[in-house]
């Protein structure tokens, strides 16, 4: 239903009647007049950050290796003191293609916000000018009035139509788009955190498999010596050929493990190339050989509540909840009448000389009123849909927080228990080396049989591989912990320059993006989530 009228001189009484008229639509919708005023003359719920289930302290908080001091972990990988890892981190941050894709999504969200902001202002504006040559039929009375069969018409003018934001429809849309932009920035930062963690994990695994291959080669060399001894004893008639065959079998089995480990090292090499955004190549030419990365025995974790402000995926989920809440307001505004002001003005004349005269001017302006009364439940159910999306976003936010805490605990227990396991295995390796060396000497002297030598050499290989695996677990645990703590995204603010983002032919760095909102984590659980809309 559209009602239009010519706008006359406004009177204060009319303004008062319009304000009083707000009570009727507000009583029909799902926002009270008090809430409407309190929310800044906007319908729909006012957003408050949802509470989140956060532990007061870590499970292993009593362990002296865990420090509760605050640290943003912006360059946590430097704790490994490995220049090759530092180089790979910067290279990945500058070249990863998935990160570039996320950067373009941020630019898209920023452009969308600009579009939504533009909708707040007059939604339709135009300026026109034209010249028309008319030809009239002999049956038209105007032909006699004009006095000629053909005549020109010159005109130019402008006009606009503006739907006034009485109910906050466009302001809520701006809130939603702004929250979506924040969420896209947090998504970029989260991808950066994941990328840096993946690079470190893949580098650790590559070094681990290289180390496994070196261990197998070292034990194989030891077994070659045993084979040489067995062959010499066989030629001297001191033992049977069984010892020679057994020694050869042990050697071949160990040597067979070397290409197995080399294959896995190459797979991690290729994965690293993918993370670096380059075609597969042999990174050993760049990196050379190296041990499994190791750091100190301590880790700085802060307190669990800091995860709410530090982890980008937590902030992203919270911003998505804010976006969903604002969308409820947008949907709710459709339950109320739409009030617009439209008008146009211009000049028109039959000849160009009179086009600029006062007599050629004409125009109109006035309000219009539109209310979707007969919508068969579509609008109410759309509000319910947005409210359900909001409740789902709150649940997702809380789940992300719970998952974040669990991931930190997983990394910590892997790091701490891995250290304890590695310490015991170091003792086991030293004992196994000593036992294998003594057994080999005893076999050479003929005081033990070859079975003892074979068994101890097999145990030596097993203990050394287990130690390497424990060292990898310690490094993996530390990487997992820092990754779960949300460290590393700050690299786009300082340090290494992340992937540039191309915008309209120029380069815009992700460091130009807005910094994430960092509210006091202690206030995270204070506000309660908005009540569901009740259409």
mmCIF file of C-alpha atoms in Angstrom, residues 201-215 261-262 264-265 290-293 465 467-473:
data_model
loop_
_atom_site.group_PDB
_atom_site.id
_atom_site.type_symbol
_atom_site.label_atom_id
_atom_site.label_comp_id
_atom_site.label_asym_id
_atom_site.label_seq_id
_atom_site.Cartn_x
_atom_site.Cartn_y
_atom_site.Cartn_z
ATOM 1 C CA UNK A 201 55.152 -28.863 12.050
ATOM 2 C CA UNK A 202 56.134 -29.882 8.525
ATOM 3 C CA UNK A 203 59.706 -28.666 9.054
ATOM 4 C CA UNK A 204 59.967 -30.654 12.293
ATOM 5 C CA UNK A 205 58.655 -33.784 10.566
ATOM 6 C CA UNK A 206 61.026 -33.352 7.638
ATOM 7 C CA UNK A 207 63.984 -33.087 10.020
ATOM 8 C CA UNK A 208 62.608 -36.050 11.988
ATOM 9 C CA UNK A 209 62.512 -38.350 8.959
ATOM 10 C CA UNK A 210 65.954 -37.152 7.853
ATOM 11 C CA UNK A 211 67.185 -38.003 11.327
ATOM 12 C CA UNK A 212 65.517 -41.420 11.144
ATOM 13 C CA UNK A 213 67.347 -42.128 7.882
ATOM 14 C CA UNK A 214 70.660 -41.066 9.441
ATOM 15 C CA UNK A 215 70.047 -43.321 12.463
ATOM 16 C CA UNK A 261 62.384 -42.653 5.798
ATOM 17 C CA UNK A 262 63.754 -40.685 2.835
ATOM 18 C CA UNK A 264 58.551 -39.534 4.061
ATOM 19 C CA UNK A 265 61.126 -36.746 4.283
ATOM 20 C CA UNK A 290 69.979 -30.276 10.373
ATOM 21 C CA UNK A 291 68.843 -31.832 13.648
ATOM 22 C CA UNK A 292 65.297 -32.067 14.939
ATOM 23 C CA UNK A 293 64.469 -28.553 16.232
ATOM 24 C CA UNK A 465 64.320 -44.338 16.583
ATOM 25 C CA UNK A 467 64.340 -41.243 21.028
ATOM 26 C CA UNK A 468 64.045 -39.360 17.743
ATOM 27 C CA UNK A 469 60.285 -39.864 17.856
ATOM 28 C CA UNK A 470 60.168 -38.487 21.410
ATOM 29 C CA UNK A 471 62.236 -35.463 20.388
ATOM 30 C CA UNK A 472 59.814 -34.856 17.533
ATOM 31 C CA UNK A 473 56.901 -35.154 19.973
#
